[in-house]
Short mmCIF file of C-alpha atoms and ligand atoms in Angstrom, two decimals:
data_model
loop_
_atom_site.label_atom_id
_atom_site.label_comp_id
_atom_site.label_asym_id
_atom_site.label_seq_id
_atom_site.Cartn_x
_atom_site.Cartn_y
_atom_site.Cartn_z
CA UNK A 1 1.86 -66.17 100.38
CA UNK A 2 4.01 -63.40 98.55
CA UNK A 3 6.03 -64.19 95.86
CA UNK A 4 9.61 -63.77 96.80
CA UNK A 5 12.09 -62.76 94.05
CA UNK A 6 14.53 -65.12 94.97
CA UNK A 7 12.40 -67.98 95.05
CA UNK A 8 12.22 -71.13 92.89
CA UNK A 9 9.27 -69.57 91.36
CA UNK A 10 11.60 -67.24 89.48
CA UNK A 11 14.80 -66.33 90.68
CA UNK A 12 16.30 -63.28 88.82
CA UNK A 13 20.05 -64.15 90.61
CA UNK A 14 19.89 -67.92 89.24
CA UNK A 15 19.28 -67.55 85.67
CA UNK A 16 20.60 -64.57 83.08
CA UNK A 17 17.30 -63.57 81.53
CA UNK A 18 15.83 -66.74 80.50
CA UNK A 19 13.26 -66.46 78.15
CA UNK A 20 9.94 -67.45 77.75
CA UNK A 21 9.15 -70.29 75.49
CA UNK A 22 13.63 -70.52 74.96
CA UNK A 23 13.43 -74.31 74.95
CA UNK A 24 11.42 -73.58 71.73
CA UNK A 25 14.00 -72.12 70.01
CA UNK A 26 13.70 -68.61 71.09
CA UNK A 27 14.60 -65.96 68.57
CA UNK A 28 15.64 -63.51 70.53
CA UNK A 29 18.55 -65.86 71.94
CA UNK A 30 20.18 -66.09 68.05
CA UNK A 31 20.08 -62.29 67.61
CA UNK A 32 21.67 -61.15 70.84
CA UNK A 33 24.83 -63.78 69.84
CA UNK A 34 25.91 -60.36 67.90
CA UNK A 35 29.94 -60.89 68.47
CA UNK A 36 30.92 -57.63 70.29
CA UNK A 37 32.99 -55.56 68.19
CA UNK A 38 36.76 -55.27 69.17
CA UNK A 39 37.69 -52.11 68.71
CA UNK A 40 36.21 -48.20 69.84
CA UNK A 41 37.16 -46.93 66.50
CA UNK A 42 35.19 -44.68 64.85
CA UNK A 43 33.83 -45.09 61.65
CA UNK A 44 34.48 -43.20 58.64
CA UNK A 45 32.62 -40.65 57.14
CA UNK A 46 29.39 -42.10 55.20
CA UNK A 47 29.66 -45.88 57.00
CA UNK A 48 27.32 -47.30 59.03
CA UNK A 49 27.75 -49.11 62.54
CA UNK A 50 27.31 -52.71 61.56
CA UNK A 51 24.48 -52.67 64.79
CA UNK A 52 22.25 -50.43 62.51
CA UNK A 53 20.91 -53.74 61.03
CA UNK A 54 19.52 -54.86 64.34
CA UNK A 55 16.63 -52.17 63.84
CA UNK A 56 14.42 -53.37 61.25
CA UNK A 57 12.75 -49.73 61.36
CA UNK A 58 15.87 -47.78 60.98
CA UNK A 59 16.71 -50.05 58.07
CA UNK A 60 13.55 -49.54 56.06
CA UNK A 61 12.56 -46.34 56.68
CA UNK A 62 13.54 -43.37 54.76
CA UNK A 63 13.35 -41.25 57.67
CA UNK A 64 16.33 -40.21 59.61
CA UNK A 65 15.31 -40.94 63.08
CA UNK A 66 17.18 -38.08 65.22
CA UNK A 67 14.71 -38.21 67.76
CA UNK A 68 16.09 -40.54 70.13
CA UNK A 69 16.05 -38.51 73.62
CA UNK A 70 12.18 -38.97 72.85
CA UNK A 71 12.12 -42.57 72.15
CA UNK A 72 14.41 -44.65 70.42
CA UNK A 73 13.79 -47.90 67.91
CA UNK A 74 13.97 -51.12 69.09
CA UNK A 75 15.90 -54.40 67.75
CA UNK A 76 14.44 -57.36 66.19
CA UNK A 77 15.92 -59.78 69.39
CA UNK A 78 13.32 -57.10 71.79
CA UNK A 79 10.41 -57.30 69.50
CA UNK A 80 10.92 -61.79 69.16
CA UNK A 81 11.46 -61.42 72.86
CA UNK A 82 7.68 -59.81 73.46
CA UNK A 83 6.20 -61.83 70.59
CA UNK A 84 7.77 -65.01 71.93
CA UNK A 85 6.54 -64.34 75.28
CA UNK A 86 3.24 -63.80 73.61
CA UNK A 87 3.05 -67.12 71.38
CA UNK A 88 4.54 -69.29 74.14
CA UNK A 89 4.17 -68.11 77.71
CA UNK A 90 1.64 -66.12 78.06
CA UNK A 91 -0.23 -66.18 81.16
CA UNK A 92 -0.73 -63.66 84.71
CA UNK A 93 2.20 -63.92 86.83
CA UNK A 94 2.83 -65.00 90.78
CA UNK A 95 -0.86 -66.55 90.80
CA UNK A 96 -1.93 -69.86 89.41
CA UNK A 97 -0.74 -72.85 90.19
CA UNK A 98 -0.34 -73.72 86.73
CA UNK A 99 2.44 -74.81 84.05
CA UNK A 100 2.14 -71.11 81.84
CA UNK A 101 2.07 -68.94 85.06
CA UNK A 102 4.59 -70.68 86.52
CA UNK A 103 6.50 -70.25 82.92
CA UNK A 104 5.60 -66.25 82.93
CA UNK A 105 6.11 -65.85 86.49
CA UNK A 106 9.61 -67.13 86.14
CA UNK A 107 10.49 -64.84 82.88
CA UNK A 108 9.09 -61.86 84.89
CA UNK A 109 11.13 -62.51 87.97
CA UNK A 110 14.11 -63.39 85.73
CA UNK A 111 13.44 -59.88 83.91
CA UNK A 112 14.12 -57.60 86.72
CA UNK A 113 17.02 -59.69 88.00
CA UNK A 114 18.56 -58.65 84.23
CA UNK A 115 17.57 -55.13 84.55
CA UNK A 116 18.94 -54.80 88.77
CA UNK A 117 22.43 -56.46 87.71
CA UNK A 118 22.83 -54.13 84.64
CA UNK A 119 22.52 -50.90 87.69
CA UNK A 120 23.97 -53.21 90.27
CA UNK A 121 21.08 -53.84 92.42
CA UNK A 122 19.28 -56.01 94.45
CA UNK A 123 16.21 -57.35 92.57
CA UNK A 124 13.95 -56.77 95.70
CA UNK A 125 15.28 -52.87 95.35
CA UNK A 126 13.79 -52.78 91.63
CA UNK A 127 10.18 -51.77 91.30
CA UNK A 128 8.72 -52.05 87.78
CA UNK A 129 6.74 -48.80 87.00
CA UNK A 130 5.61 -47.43 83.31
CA UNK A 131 8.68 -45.24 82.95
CA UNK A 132 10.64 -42.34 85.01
CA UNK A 133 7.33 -40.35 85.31
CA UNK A 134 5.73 -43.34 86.86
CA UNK A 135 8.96 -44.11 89.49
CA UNK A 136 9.73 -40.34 90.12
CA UNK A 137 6.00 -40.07 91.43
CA UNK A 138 6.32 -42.74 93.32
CA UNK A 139 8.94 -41.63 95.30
CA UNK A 140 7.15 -38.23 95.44
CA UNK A 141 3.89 -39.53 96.56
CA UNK A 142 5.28 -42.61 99.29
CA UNK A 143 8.82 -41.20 100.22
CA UNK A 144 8.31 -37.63 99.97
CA UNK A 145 5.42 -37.21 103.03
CA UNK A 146 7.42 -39.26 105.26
CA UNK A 147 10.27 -36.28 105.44
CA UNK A 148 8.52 -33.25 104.51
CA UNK A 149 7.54 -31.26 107.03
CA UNK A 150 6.35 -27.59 106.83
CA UNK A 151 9.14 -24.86 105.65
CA UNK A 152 11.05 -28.01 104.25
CA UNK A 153 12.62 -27.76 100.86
CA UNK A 154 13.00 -29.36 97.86
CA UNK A 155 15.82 -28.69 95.80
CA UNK A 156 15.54 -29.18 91.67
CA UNK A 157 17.75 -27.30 88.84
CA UNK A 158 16.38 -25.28 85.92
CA UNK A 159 17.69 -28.10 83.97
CA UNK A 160 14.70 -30.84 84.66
CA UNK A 161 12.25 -32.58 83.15
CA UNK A 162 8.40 -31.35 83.97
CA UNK A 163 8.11 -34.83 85.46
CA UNK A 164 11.37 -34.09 87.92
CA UNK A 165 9.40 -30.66 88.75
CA UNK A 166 5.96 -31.68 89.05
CA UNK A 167 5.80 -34.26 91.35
CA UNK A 168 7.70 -32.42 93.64
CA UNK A 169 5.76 -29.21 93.71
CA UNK A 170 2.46 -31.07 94.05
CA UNK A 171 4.55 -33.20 97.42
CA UNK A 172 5.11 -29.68 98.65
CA UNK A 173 2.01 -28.04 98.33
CA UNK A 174 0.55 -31.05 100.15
CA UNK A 175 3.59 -30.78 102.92
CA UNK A 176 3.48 -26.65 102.89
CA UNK A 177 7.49 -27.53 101.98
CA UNK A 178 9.03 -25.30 98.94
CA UNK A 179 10.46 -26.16 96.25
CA UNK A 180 13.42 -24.58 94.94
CA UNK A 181 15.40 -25.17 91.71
CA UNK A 182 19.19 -24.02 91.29
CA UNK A 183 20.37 -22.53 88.38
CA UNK A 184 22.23 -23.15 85.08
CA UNK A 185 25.09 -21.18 83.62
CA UNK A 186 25.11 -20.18 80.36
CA UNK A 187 26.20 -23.26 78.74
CA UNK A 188 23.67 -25.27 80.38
CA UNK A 189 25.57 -27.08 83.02
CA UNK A 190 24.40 -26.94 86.84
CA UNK A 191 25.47 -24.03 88.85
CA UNK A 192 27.45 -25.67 91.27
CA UNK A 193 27.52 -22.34 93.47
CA UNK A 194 23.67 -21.60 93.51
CA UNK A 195 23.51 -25.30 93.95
CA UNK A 196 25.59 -25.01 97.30
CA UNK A 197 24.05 -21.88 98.65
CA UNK A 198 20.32 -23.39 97.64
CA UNK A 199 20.84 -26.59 99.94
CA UNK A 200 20.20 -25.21 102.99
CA UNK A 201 19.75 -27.49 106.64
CA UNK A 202 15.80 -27.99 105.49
CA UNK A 203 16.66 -29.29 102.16
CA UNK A 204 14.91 -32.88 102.88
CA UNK A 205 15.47 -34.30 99.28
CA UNK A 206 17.18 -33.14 96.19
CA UNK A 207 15.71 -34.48 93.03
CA UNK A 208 18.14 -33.71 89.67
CA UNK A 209 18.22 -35.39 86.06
CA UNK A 210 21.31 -37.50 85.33
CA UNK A 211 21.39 -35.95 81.87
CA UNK A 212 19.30 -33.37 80.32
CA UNK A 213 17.14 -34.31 77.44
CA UNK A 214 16.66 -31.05 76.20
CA UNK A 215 20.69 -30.12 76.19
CA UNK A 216 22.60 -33.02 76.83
CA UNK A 217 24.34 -32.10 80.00
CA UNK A 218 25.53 -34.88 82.12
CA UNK A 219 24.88 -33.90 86.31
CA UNK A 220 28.00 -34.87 88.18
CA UNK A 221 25.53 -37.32 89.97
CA UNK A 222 28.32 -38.19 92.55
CA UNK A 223 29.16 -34.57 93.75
CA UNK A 224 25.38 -33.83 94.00
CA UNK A 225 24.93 -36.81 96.06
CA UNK A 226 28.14 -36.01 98.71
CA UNK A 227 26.43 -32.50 98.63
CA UNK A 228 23.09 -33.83 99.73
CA UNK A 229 24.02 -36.00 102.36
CA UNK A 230 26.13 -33.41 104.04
CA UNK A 231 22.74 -31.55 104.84
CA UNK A 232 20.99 -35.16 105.28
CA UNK A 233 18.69 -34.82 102.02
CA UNK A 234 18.04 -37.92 100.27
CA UNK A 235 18.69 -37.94 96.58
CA UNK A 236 16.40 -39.10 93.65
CA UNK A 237 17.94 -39.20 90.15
CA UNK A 238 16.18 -38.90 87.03
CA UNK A 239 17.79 -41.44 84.85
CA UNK A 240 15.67 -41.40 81.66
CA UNK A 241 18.28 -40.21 79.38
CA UNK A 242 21.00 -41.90 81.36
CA UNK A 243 20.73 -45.94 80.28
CA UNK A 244 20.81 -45.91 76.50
CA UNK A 245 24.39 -43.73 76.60
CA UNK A 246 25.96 -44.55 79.95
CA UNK A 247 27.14 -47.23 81.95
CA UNK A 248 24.92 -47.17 85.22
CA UNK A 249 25.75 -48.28 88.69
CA UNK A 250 23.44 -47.12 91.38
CA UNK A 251 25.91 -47.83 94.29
CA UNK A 252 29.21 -45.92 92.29
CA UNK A 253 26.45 -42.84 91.95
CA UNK A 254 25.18 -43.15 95.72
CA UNK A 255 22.25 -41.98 95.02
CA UNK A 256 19.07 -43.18 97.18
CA UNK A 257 16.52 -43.33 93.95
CA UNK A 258 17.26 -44.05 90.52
CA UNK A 259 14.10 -43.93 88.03
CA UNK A 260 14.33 -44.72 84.18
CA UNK A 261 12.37 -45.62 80.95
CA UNK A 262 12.80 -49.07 79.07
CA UNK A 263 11.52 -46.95 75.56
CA UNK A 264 14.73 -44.74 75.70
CA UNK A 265 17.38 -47.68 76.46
CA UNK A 266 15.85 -50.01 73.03
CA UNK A 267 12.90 -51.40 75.39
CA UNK A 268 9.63 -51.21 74.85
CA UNK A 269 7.07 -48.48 75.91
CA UNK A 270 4.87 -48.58 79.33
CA UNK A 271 7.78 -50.08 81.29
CA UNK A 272 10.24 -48.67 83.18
CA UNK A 273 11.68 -49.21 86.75
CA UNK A 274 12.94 -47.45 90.39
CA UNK A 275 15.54 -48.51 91.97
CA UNK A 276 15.31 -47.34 95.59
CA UNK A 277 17.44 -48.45 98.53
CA UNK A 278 16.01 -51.06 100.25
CA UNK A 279 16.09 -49.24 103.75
CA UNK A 280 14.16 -46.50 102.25
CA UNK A 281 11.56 -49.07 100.74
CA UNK A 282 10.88 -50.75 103.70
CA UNK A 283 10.02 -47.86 105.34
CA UNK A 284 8.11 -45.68 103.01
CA UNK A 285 4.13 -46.99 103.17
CA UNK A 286 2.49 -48.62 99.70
CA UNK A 287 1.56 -46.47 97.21
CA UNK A 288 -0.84 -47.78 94.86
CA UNK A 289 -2.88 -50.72 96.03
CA UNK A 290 -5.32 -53.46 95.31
CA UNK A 291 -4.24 -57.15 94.46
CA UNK A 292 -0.60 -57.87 94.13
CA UNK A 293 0.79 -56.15 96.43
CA UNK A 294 -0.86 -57.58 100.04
CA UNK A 295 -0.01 -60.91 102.17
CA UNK A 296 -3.53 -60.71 104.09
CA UNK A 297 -6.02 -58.61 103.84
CA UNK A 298 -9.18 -58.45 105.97
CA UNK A 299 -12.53 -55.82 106.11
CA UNK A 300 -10.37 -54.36 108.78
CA UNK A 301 -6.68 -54.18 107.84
CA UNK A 302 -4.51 -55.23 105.43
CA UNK A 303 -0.95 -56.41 105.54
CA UNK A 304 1.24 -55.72 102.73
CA UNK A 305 3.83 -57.96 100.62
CA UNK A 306 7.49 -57.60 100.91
CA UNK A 307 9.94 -56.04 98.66
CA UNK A 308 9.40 -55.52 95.72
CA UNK A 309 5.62 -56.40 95.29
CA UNK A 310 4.65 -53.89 97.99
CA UNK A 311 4.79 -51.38 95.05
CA UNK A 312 3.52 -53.37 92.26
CA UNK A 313 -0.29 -53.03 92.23
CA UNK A 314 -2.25 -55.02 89.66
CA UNK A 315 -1.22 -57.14 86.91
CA UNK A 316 2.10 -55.74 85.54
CA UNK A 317 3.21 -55.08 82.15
CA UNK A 318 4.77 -59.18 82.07
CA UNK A 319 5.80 -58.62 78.47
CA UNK A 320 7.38 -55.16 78.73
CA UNK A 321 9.70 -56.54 81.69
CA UNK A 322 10.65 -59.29 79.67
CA UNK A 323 10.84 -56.71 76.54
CA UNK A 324 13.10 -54.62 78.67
CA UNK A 325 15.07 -57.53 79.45
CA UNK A 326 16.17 -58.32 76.40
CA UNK A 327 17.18 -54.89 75.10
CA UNK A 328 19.47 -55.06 78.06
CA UNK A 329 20.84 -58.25 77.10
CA UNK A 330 21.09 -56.65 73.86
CA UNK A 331 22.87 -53.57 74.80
CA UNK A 332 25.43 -55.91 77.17
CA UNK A 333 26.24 -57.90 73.71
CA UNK A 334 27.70 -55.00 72.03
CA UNK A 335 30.99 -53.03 73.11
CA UNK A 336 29.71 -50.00 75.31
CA UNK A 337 32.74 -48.09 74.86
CA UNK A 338 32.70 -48.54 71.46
CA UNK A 339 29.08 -47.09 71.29
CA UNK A 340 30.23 -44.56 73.61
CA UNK A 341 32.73 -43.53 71.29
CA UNK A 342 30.85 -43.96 68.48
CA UNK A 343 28.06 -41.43 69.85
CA UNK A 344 30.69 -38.74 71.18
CA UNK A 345 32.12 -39.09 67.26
CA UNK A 346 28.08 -38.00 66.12
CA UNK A 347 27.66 -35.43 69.19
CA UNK A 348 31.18 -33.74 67.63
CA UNK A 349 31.33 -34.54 64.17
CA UNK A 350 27.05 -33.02 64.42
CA UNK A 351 28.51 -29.86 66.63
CA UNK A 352 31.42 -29.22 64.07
CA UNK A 353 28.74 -29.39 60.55
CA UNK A 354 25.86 -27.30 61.99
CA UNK A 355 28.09 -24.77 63.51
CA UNK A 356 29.30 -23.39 60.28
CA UNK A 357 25.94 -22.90 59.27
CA UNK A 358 25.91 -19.11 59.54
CA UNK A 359 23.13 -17.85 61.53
CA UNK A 360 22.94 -21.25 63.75
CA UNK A 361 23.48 -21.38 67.58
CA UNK A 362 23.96 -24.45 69.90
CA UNK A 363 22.14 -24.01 72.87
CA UNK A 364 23.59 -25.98 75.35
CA UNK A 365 27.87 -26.38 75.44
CA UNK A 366 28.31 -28.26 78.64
CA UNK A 367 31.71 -29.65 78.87
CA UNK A 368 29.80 -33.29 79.45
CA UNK A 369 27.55 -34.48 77.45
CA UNK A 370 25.31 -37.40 76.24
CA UNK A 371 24.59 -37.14 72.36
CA UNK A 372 22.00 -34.32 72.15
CA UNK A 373 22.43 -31.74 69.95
CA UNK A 374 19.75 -28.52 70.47
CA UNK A 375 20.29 -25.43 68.34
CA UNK A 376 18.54 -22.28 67.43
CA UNK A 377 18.45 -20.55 63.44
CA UNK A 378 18.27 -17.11 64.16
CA UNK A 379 15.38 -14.96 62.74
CA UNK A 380 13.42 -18.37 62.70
CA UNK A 381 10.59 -20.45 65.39
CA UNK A 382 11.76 -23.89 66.08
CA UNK A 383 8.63 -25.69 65.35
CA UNK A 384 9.32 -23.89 61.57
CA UNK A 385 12.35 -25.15 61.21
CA UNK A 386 11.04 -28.66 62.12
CA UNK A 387 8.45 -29.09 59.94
CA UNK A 388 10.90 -27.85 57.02
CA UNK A 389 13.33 -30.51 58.22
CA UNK A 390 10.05 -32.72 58.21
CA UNK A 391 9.71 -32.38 54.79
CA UNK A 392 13.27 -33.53 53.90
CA UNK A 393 12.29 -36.58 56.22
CA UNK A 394 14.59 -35.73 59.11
CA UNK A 395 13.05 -36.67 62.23
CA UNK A 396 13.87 -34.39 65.09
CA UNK A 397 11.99 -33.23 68.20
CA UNK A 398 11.29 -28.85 68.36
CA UNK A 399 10.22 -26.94 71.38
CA UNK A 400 10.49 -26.86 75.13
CA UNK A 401 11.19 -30.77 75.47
CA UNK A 402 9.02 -30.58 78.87
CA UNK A 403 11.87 -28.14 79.78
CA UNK A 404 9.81 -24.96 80.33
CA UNK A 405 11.42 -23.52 83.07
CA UNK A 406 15.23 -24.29 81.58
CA UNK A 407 13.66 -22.62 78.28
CA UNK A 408 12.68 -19.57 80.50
CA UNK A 409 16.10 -19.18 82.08
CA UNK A 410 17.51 -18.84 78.53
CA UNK A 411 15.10 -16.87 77.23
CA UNK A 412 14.13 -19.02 74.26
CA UNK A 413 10.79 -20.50 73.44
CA UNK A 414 12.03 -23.71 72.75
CA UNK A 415 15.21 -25.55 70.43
CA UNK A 416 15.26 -28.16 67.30
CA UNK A 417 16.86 -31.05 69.13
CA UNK A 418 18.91 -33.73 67.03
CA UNK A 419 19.36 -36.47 69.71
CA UNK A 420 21.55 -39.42 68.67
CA UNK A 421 21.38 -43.32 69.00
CA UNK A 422 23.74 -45.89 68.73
CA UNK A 423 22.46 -46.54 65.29
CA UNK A 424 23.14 -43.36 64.04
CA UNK A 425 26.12 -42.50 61.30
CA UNK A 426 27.59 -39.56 60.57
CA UNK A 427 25.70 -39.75 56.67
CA UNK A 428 22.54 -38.94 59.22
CA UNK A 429 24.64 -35.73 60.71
CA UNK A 430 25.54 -35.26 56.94
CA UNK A 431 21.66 -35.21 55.80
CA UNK A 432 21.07 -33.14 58.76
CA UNK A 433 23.57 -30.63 58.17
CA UNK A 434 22.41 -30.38 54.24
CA UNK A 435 18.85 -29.95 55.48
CA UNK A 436 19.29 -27.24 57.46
CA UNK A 437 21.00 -25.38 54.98
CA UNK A 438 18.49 -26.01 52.65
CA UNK A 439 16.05 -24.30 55.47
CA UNK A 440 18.78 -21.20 55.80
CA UNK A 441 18.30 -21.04 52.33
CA UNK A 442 14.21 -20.18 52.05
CA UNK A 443 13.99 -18.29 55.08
N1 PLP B 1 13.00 -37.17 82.42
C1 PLP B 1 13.68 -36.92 81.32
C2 PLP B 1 15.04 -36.28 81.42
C3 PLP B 1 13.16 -37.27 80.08
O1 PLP B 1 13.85 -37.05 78.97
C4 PLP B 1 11.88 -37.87 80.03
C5 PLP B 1 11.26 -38.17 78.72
O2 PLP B 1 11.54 -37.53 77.74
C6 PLP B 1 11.22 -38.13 81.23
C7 PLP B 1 11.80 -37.76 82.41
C8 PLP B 1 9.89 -38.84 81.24
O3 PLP B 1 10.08 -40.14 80.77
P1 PLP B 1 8.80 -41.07 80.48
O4 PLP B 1 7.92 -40.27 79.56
O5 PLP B 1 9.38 -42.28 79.83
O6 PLP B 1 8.16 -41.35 81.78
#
């Protein structure tokens, strides 16, 4: 028999993220008793946010980490939650009859109840996956063949991620669909009116990042949805950069898929999840298979397990769920607008310094946007200017960002990108700021 979400074996709706071993003493249930701070001030010049000392990295390192849209850092209560999981629970999940199975099964199931609530859905409508490269295939290789038919289309924007672009050209080729991308303006925010006149009657799905890793801009995920559905394409949304910075609701956006990475939002790497609407789900056929994921199977045919284990193939990553878990518990004990405020203060405070640099151009001025900050110094390559900021132990990502095609449309090879996390101050902008002048200064 499948293991049902809901059932007594582990029922994500029943318990808020228990964890593993928590009868123990857990760690990770002291740290995330952080009191939420009060107020969305922003701090002056030179402090730090008192969350910085969650992050034992960011603490002793002498780096400044600015490379966040990559991957962020994670907090001591995610690394006690893995490590307690680990020392106290571990075990394979939905199997054996036994006491630690039972124990891991139930911190599993309890794991992607967490993560569903924090995008307000169903935990059957959450399928753990590595990251968004891992869910945004998924729904190219299971949905996408059940709508495409020849001379279908595909609609993209300049502005994606290779893993929003790939997936879909390889569904295409295999459909003979097409796949078209609209374009960006000149600050980098989606052409609404190439957007219109690209989503034509055999536009079957349109697949388009919530906010762009390489720039910053934030979609307006519920206008490109209405659009959509008014031809009758489904919508998938590349969340990656969307958790760690915004508040996420899946049914507010309206969008049909939602895919994301735990290592961007403070979780741990190789986990991630899809959310897909359970109508769609049920319909589309497995993709990946083996154990897991079947109720019978015999030489001849095979049935397959409900929602959401008919997409979980194999033994999955138990103590990355629970990882993720907690840094969502984590993020839901601070004051997310006061992080939101606190990041537009870096993304402004970081546009204001490096724009007097002379020489310097932002690429990327969208009127919304998640902290990202790419520029250009003219007369010099990116990857120069990041290994001289390297050097002065700033940490910051240079080149296309997997953005090759937005890179083309401006006609760059590539950008330094600062990209900002919540633990971020503005001394970090300041040591930025002073760093690249230093590099303005020897080239
Ligand atoms: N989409 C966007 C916008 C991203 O920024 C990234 C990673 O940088 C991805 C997709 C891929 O995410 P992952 O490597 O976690 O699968």
């Amino acid at each position: 028999m499948s293991p049902q979400p809901g059932s007594a074996r582990g029922d994500p709706s029943q318990e808020k993220s228990p964890q593993p071993g928590s009868a123990r003493g857990d760690p990770s249930q002291e740290k995330s008793a952080r009191p939420r701070s009060t107020s969305g001030s922003i701090l002056a010049k030179g402090s730090q946010p008192a969350w910085r000392d969650d992050f034992p990295l960011v603490v002793d390192t002498d780096v400044v980490y600015l490379d966040n849209a990559a991957t962020t850092q994670k907090p001591r209560s995610v690394l006690a939650a893995i490590e307690t999981y680990y020392e106290t629970a571990n075990a394979n999940v939905h199997r054996a009859a036994h006491r630690l199975s039972d124990e891991a099964t139930r911190a599993f199931e309890a794991a992607r109840g967490t993560v569903a609530k924090r995008v307000n859905a169903a935990p059957e409508e959450v399928i753990w996956t590595r990251g968004t490269t891992e869910g945004i295939n998924l729904a190219a290789a299971a949905y996408a063949p059940t709508v495409l038919q020849p001379g279908d289309r595909v609609l993209v924007t300049e502005l994606e991620h290779h893993s929003n672009i790939v997936p879909w050209q390889v569904a295409c080729q295999r459909a003979g669909a097409t796949l078209a991308a609209a374009k960006v303006t000149p600050a980098g925010e989606l052409d609404l009116d190439d957007f219109e006149a690209k989503l034509d009657g055999r536009t079957r799905i349109v697949a388009v990042s919530h906010v762009s890793n390489a720039l910053g801009t934030v979609n307006d995920i519920p206008w490109v949805v209405a659009r959509a559905k008014s031809v009758g394409a489904t919508t998938v949304v590349d969340g990656a950069q969307g958790p760690a910075h915004l508040d996420i609701d899946v049914q507010a956006l309206g969008c049909d898929f939602y895919a994301f990475s735990g290592h961007k939002m403070y979780g741990p790497t190789g986990i991630g999840a899809l959310f897909g609407r359970r109508e769609l789900l049920e319909a589309m056929p497995p993709w990946q298979t083996g154990g897991e994921m079947i109720e019978r199977v015999r030489i001849e045919e095979t049935t397959y397990a409900p929602l959401p284990f008919k997409f979980e193939a194999g033994t999955p990553n138990i103590a990355g769920a629970i990882g993720l878990a907690a840094a969502v518990d984590y993020l839901e004990s601070l004051d997310g607008e006061a992080i939101r405020a606190h990041e537009a203060d870096l993304l402004a405070y970081a546009s204001a310094s490096l724009s007097q640099i002379e020489g310097l151009e932002v690429v990327g001025t969208a009127r919304v946007k998640g902290p990202v900050l790419s520029f250009l110094l003219d007369g010099t390559h990116p990857h120069d200017v990041g290994a001289l900021l390297d050097q002065q132990a700033i940490a910051v990502r240079t080149g296309h960002h997997c953005a090759m095609p937005l890179m083309d449309a401006f006609g760059i090879p590539g950008t330094v990108r600062a990209s900002f996390g919540l633990y971020n101050s503005r001394a970090d902008v300041d040591a930025l700021t002073q760093a690249v002048r230093k590099v303005r200064s020897m080239l």
